[in-house]
Coordinates of C-alpha atoms in Angstrom, one line a residue:
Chain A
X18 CA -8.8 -13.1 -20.6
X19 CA -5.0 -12.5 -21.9
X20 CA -4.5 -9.5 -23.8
X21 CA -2.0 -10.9 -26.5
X22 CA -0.8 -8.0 -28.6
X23 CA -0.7 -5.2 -26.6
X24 CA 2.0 -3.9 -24.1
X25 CA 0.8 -4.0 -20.2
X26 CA 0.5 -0.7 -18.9
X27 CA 3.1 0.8 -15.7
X28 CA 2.5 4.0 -14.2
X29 CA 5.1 5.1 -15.0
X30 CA 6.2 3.5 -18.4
X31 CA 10.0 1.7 -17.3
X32 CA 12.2 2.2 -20.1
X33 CA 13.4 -1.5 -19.0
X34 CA 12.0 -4.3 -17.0
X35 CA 14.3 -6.4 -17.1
X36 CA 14.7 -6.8 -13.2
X37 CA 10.6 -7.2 -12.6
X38 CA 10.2 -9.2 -10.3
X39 CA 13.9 -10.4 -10.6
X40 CA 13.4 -12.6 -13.9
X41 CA 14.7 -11.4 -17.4
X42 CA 11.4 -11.3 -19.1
X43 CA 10.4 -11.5 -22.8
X44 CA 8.0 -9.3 -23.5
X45 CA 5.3 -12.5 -23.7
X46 CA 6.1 -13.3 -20.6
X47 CA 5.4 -9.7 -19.4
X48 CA 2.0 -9.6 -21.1
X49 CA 1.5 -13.0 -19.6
X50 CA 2.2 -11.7 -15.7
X51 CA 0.7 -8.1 -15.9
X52 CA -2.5 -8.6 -17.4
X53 CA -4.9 -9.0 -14.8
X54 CA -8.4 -9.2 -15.4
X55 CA -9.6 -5.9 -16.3
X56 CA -12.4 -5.5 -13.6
X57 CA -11.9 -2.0 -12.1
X58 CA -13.7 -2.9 -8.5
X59 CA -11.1 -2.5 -5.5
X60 CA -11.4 -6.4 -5.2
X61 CA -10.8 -9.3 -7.5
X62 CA -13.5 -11.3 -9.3
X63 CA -14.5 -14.7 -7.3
X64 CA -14.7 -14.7 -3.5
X65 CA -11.4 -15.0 -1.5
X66 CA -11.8 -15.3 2.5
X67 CA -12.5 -11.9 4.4
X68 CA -12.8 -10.1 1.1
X69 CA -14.7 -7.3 1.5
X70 CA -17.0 -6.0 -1.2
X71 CA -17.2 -2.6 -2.2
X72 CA -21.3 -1.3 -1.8
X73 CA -22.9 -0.3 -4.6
X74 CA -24.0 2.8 -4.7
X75 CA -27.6 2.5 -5.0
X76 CA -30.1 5.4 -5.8
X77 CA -29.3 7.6 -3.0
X78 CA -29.4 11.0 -3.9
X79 CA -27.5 13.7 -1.8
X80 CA -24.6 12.7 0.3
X81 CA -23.2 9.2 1.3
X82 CA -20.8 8.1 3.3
X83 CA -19.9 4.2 3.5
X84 CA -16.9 2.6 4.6
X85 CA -15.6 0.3 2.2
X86 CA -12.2 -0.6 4.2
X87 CA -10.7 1.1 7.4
X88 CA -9.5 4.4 6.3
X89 CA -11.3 4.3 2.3
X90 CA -14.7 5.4 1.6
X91 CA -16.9 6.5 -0.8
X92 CA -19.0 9.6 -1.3
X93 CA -20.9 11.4 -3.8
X94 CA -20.4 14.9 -5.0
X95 CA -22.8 17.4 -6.5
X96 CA -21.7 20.4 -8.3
X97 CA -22.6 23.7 -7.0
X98 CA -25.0 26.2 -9.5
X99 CA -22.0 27.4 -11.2
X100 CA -21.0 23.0 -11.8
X101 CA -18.2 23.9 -9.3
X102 CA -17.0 21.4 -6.8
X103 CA -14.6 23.2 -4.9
X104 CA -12.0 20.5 -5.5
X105 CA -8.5 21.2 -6.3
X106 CA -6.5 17.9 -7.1
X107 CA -2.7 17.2 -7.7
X108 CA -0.7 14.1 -9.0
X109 CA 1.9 12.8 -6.4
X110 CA 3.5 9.3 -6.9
X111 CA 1.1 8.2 -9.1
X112 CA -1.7 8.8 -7.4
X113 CA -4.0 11.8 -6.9
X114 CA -5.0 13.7 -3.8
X115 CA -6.8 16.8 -2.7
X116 CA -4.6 19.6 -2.6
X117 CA -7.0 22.2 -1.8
X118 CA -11.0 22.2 -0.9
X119 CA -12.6 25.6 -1.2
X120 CA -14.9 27.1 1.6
X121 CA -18.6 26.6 0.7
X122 CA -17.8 24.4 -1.6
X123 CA -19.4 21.2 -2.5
X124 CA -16.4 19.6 -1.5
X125 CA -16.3 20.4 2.0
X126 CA -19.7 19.6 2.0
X127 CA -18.6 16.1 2.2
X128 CA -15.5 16.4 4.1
X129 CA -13.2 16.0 1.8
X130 CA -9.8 17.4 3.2
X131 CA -6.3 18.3 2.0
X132 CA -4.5 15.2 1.6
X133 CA -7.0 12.8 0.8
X134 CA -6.5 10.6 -1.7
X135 CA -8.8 9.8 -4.9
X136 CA -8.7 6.6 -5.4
X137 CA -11.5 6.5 -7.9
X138 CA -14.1 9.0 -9.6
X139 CA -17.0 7.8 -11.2
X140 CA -15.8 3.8 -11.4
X141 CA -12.6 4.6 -12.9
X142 CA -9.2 4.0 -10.9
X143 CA -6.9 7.3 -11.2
X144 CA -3.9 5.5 -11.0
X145 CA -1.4 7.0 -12.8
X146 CA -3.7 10.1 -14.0
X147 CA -1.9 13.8 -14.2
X148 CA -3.8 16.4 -12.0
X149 CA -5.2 17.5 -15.9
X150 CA -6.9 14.3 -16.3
X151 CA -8.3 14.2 -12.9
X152 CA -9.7 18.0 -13.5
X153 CA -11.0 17.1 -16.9
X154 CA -12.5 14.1 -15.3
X155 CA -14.5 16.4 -12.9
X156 CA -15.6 18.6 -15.2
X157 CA -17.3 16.1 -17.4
X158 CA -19.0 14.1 -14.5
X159 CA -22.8 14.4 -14.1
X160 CA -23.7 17.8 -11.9
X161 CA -26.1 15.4 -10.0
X162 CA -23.5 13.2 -8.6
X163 CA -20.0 12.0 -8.9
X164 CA -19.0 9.2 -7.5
X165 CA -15.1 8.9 -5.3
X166 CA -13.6 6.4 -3.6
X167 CA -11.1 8.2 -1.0
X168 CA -9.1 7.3 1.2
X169 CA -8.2 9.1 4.1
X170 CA -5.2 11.2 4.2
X171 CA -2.9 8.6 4.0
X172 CA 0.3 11.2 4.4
X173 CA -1.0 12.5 8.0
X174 CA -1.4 11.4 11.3
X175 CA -2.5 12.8 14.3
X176 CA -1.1 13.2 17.5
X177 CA -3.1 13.9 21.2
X178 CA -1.5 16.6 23.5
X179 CA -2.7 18.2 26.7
X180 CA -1.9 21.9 27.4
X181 CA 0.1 22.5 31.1
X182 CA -1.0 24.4 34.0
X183 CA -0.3 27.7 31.6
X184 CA -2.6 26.6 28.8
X185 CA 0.6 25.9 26.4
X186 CA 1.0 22.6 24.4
X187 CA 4.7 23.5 23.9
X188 CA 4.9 23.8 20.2
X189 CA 6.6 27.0 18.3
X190 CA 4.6 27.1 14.9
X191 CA 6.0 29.2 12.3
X192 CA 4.2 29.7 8.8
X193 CA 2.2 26.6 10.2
X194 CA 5.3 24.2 10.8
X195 CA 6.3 23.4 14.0
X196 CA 10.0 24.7 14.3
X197 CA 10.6 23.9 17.6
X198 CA 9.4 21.4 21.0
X199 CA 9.5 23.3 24.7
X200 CA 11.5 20.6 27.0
X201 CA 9.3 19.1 29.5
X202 CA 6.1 19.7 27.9
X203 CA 3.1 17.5 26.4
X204 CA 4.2 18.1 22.6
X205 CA 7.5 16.6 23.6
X206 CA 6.2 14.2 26.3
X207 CA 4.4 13.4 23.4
X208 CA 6.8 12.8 21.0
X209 CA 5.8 15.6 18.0
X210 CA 8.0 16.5 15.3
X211 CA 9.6 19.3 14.5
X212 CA 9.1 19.7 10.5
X213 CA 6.1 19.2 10.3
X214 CA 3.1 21.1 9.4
X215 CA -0.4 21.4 11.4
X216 CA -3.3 20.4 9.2
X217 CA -6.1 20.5 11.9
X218 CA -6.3 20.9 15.4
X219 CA -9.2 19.1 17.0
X220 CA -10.6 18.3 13.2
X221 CA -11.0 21.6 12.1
X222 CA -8.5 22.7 9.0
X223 CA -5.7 25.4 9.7
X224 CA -3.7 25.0 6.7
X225 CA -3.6 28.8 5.2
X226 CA -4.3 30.3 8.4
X227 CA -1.5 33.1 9.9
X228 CA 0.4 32.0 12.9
X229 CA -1.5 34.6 15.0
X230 CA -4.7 32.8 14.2
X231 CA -3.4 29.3 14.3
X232 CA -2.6 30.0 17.8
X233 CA -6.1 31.4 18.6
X234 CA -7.3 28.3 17.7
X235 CA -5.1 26.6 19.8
X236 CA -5.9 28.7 23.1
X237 CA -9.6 28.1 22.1
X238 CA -9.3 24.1 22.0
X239 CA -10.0 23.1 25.0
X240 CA -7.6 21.2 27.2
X241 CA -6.9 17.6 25.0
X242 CA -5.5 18.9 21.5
X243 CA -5.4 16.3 18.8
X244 CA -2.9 17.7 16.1
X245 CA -3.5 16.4 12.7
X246 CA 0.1 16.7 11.2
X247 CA 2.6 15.7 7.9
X248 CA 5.7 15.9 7.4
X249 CA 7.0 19.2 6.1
X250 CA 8.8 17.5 2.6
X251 CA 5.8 15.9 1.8
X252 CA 3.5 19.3 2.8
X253 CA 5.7 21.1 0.6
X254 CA 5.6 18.8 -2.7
X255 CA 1.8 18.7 -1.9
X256 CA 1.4 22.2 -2.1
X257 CA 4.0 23.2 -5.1
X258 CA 2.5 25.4 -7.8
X259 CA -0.9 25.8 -6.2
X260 CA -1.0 29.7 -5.2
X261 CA -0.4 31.1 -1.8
X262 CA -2.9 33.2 -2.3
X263 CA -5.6 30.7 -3.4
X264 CA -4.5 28.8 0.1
X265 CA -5.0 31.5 2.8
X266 CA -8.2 32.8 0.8
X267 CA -9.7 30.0 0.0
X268 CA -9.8 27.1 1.8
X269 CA -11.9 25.9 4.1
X270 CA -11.4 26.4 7.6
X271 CA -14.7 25.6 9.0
X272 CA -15.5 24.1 12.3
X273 CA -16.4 20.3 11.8
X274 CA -19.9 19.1 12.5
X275 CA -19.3 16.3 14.9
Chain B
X3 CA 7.4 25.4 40.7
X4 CA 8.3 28.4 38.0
X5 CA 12.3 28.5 37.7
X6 CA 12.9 32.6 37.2
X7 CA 16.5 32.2 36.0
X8 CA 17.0 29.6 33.3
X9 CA 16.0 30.6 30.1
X10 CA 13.5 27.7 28.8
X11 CA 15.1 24.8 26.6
X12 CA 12.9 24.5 23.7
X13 CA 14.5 21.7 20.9
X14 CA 15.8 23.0 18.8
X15 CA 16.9 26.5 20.1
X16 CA 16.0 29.2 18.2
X17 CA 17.7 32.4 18.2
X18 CA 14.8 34.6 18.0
X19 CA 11.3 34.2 19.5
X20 CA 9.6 37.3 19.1
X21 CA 6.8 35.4 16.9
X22 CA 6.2 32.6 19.8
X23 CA 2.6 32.0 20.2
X24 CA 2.1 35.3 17.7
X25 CA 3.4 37.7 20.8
X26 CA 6.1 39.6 21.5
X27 CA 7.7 38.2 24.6
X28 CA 9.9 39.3 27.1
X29 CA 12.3 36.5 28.2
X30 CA 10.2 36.7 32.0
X31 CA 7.2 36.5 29.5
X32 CA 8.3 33.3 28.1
X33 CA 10.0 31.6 31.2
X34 CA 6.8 32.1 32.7
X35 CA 4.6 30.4 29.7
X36 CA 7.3 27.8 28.5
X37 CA 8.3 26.3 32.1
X38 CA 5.2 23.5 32.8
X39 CA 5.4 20.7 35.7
X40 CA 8.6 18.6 35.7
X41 CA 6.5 15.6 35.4
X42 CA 8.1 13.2 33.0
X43 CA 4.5 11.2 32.9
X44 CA 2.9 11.1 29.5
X45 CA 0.2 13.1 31.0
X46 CA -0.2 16.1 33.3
X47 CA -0.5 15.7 37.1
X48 CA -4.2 15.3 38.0
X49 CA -7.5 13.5 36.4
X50 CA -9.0 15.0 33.1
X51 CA -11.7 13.4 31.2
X52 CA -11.1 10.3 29.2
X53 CA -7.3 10.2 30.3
X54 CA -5.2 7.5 30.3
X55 CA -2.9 6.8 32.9
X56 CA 0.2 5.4 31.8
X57 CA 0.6 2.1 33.6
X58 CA 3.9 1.3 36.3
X59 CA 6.1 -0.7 35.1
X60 CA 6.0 -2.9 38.7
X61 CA 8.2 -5.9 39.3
X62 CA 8.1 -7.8 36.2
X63 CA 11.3 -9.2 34.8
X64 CA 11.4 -10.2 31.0
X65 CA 9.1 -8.5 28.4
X66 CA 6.2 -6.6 28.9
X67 CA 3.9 -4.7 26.5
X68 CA 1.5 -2.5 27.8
X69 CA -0.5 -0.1 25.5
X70 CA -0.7 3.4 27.0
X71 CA -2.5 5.1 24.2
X72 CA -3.3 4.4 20.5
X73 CA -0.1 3.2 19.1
X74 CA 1.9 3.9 21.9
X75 CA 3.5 1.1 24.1
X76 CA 5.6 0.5 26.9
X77 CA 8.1 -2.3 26.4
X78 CA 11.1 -3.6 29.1
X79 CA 14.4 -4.8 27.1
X80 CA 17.0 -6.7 28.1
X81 CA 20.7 -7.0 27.0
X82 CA 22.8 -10.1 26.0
X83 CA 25.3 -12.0 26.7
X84 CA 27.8 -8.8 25.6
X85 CA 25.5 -6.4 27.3
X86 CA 24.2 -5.2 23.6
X87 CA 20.5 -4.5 22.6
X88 CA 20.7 -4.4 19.1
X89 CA 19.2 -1.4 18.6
X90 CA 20.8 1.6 16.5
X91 CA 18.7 4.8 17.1
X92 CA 19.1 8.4 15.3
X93 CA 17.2 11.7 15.5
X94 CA 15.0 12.9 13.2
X95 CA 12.9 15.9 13.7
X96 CA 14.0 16.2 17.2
X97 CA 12.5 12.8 17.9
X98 CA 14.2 9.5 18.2
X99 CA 13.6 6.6 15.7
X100 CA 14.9 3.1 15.3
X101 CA 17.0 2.7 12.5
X102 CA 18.5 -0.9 12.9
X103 CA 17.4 -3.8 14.8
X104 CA 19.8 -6.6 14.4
X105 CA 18.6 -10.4 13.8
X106 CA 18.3 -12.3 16.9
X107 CA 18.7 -9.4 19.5
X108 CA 16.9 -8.4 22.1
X109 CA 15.5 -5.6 20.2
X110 CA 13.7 -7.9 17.7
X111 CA 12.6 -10.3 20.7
X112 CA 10.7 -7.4 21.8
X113 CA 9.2 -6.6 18.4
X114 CA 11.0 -2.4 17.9
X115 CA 11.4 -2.4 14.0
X116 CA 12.4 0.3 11.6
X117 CA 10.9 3.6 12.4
X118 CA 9.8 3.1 15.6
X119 CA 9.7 5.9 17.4
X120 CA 11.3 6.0 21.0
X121 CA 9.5 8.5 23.1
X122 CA 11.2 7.4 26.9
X123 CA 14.5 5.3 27.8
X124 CA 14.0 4.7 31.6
X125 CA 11.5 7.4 32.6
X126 CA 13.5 10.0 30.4
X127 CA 11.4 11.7 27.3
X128 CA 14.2 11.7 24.3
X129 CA 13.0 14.9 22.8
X130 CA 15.8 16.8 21.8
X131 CA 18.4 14.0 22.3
X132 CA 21.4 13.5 19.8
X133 CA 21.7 9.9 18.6
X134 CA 24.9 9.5 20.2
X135 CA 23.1 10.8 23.5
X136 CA 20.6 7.9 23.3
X137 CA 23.2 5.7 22.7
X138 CA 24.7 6.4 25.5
X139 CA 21.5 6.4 27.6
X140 CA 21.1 2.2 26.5
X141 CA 24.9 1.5 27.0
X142 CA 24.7 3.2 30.7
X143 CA 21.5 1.3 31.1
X144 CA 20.9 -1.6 33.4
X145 CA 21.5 -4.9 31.7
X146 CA 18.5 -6.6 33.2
X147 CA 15.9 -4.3 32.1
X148 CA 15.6 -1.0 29.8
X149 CA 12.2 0.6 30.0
X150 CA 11.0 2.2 26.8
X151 CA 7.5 4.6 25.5
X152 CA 7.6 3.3 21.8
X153 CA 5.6 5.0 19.3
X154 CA 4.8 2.3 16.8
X155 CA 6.3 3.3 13.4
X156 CA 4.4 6.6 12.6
X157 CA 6.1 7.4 9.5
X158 CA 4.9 4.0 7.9
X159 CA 1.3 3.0 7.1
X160 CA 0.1 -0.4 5.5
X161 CA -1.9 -0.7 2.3
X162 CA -3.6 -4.3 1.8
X163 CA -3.9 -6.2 -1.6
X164 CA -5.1 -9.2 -3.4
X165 CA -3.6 -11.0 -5.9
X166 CA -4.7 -11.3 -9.5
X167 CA -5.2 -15.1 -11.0
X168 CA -1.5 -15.0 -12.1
X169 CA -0.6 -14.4 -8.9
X170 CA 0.8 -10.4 -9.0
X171 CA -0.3 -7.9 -7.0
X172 CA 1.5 -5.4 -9.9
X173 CA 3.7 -3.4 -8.2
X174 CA 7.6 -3.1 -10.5
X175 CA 10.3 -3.1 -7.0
X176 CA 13.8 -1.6 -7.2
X177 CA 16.0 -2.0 -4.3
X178 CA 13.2 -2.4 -2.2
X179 CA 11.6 1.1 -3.4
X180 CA 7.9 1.0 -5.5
X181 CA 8.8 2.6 -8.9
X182 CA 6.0 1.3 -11.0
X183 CA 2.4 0.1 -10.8
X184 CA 0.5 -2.1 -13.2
X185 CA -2.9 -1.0 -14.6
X186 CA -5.7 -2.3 -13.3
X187 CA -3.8 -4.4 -10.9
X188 CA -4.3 -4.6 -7.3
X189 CA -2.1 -2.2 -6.1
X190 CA -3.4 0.3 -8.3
X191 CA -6.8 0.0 -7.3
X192 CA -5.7 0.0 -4.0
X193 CA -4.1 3.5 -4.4
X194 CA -0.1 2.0 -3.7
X195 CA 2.0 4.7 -4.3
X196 CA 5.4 4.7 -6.7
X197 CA 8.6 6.5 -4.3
X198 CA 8.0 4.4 -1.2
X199 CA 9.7 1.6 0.2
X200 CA 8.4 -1.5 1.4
X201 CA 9.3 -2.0 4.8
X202 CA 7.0 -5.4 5.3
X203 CA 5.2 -7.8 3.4
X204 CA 2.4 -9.5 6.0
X205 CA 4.6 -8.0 9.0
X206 CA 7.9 -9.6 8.0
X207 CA 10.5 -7.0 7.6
X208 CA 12.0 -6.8 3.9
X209 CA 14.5 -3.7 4.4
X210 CA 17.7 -4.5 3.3
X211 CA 17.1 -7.6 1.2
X212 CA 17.7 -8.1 -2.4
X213 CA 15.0 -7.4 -4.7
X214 CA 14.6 -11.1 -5.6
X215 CA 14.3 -12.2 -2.2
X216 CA 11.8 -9.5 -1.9
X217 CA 9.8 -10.8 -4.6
X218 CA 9.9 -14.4 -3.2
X219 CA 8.1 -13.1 0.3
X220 CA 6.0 -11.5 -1.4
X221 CA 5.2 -14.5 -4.1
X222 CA 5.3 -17.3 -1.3
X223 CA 2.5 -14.8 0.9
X224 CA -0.5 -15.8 -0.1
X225 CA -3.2 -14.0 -1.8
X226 CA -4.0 -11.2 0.9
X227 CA -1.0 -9.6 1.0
X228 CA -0.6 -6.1 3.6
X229 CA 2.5 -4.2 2.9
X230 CA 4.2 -1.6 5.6
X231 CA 4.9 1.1 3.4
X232 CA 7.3 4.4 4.0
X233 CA 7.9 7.3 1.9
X234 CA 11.1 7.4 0.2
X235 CA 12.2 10.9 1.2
X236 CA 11.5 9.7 4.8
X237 CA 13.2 6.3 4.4
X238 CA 16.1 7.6 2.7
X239 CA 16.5 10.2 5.6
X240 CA 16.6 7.6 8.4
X241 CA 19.1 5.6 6.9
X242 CA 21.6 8.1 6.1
X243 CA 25.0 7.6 7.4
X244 CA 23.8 3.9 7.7
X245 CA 26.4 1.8 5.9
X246 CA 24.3 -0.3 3.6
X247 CA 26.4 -3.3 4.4
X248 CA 25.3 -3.2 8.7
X249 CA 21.4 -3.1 6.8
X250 CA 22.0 -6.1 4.5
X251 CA 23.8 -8.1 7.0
X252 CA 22.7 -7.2 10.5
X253 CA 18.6 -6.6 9.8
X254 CA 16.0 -8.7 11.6
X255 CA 13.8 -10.6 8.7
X256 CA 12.3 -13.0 11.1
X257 CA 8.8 -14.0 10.0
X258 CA 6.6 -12.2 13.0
X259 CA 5.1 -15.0 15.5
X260 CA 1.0 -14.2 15.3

């Protein structure tokens, strides 16, 4: 199962490995330690204790949801009549993630959120893929159903907060970044950060949204708060080149189904 | 319990804050909506659905961990011999984060590691604080027990992987930071990223050691191996103004007791 001739494959290419894994290599020996074998499933071949086993995905039309491990999971896709899916994906660190899911769109169908990370479509690993690839990727996939394995915003976390007696978390949120903490309150109490942007507040997504409505929102939530946030550097790379305008008009803001 | 004179202290200040909560304010306006309950408790005075009550800290000398929400525990430290902790602390994002626990301190005896985030020292929510004030607030501290609110490490997350028959898990490490992944090898499938650092292999810290003692841990881990991982642009923000020679030297690599 050892691939002889050809060079193993980094994402990205190093111009020279000579410190990998701190032993001057020849390139033999590289070939020898990098070439795995080539199954693509998230586990190795042969059992190894408390490996867990990815489920195949059987004939189930429509939507499916199973948890493969904590925080990755796979679902299938359709397209919509135009062979849409609504999915706008983006390259970051060698990996590829969601950087925009339109409203209506098959894609928020099945939750699929900013930040979520692709880590396969269709069987294949996107390792290493440039946003092209992964587009091209989609476009070719069967209308019926593609197959992703995701897993769950791995940039983001949330945070819990109660509002005070005035109905005020303590958070001052400009163009969706918290800016600053009010002393005493449950945002601080609770530790949140300033530099970082909301994604969701109680689930539902308020990336794109004005202040003025992001603050509705928050009035409207209900005493416990749960703030899904990321930090604002990685927010920012996230988001370069995709269009302003494509955020606030397109993306999906709708209210989860619980 | 509304204080009409002092404008409110909101971290950081900000000069103008005409767009808080998308209103125009007066300053009565905003005293009014920005001064909540002096409680310092993690949660607002009186019983709401579902909410926990953070626990006392009673009469327990020694250590103590109590979880008081998701992630979030309370932990009693002592000093030693030379009344030191161990602990270096900075401020990021008007939150304050460990950035240095020394080997064999009473920081690492109570298990705070890199980017943990310290939410209370004694009672008092660190919001806002300088590092230098926190500093201050451990050296003025009683010797025989600090009480701390840690927030366990929120800008890290782990990533779990197997290794291949050769026993690589295919990730290419420089000075501790990801810069490569190997096709079809573990970490790829398991979505590791390139531009982060590994903070832990199977919970044993790994910041600040050479590369090649870094690739020993992880060879001598077994084959399930879960790595703490932390964005580079986040590491290399916590550790500025950090001499690279206190990191190297001082850091805690203890293996973890189970």
């Amino acid at each position: 199962s050892l691939c002889p001739a050809a060079p193993p494959m980094l994402y990205p290419n190093l111009a020279e490995l000579e410190n990998y894994m701190g032993l001057a290599l020849s390139s033999e020996e590289i070939q020898k330690n990098l070439f795995p074998d080539s199954s693509t499933a998230l586990t190795p071949a042969g059992p190894l204790p408390g490996q867990l086993v990815a489920p195949l995905s059987g004939n189930n039309a429509g939507l499916r949801r199973a948890e493969i491990k904590p925080g990755v999971r796979e679902i299938h896709l359709c397209k919509d009549e135009r062979g849409k899916t609504g999915l706008q994906l983006r390259n970051i660190d060698q990996g590829i993630f969601v950087q925009l899911v339109k409203a209506n769109s098959p894609a928020s169908l099945v939750g699929l959120r900013f930040g979520d990370q692709i880590l396969q479509i269709d069987g294949k690993n996107c390792t290493g893929w440039s946003s092209d690839k992964a587009h091209r990727a989609l476009k070719k996939a069967s209308p019926e159903k593609i197959v992703m394995v995701v897993r769950d915003r791995p940039f983001q976390r949330t945070v819990t907060v109660h509002k005070d007696s005035t109905g005020h978390v303590g958070v001052v949120v400009k163009k969706g970044k918290i800016v600053s903490l009010a002393k005493d309150s449950s945002a601080a109490r609770n530790g949140l950060l300033t530099h970082h942007y909301i994604c969701e507040v109680n689930g539902q997504n308020v990336i794109g949204m004005k202040d003025k409505q992001l603050m509705e929102v928050l009035a409207g939530a209900g005493n416990v708060v749960t703030l899904t946030i990321i930090p604002a550097v990685i927010y920012e790379h996230m988001v370069k080149r995709l269009s302003a305008g494509l955020v606030k008009s397109s993306m999906d803001h709708s209210i989860p189904d619980l």
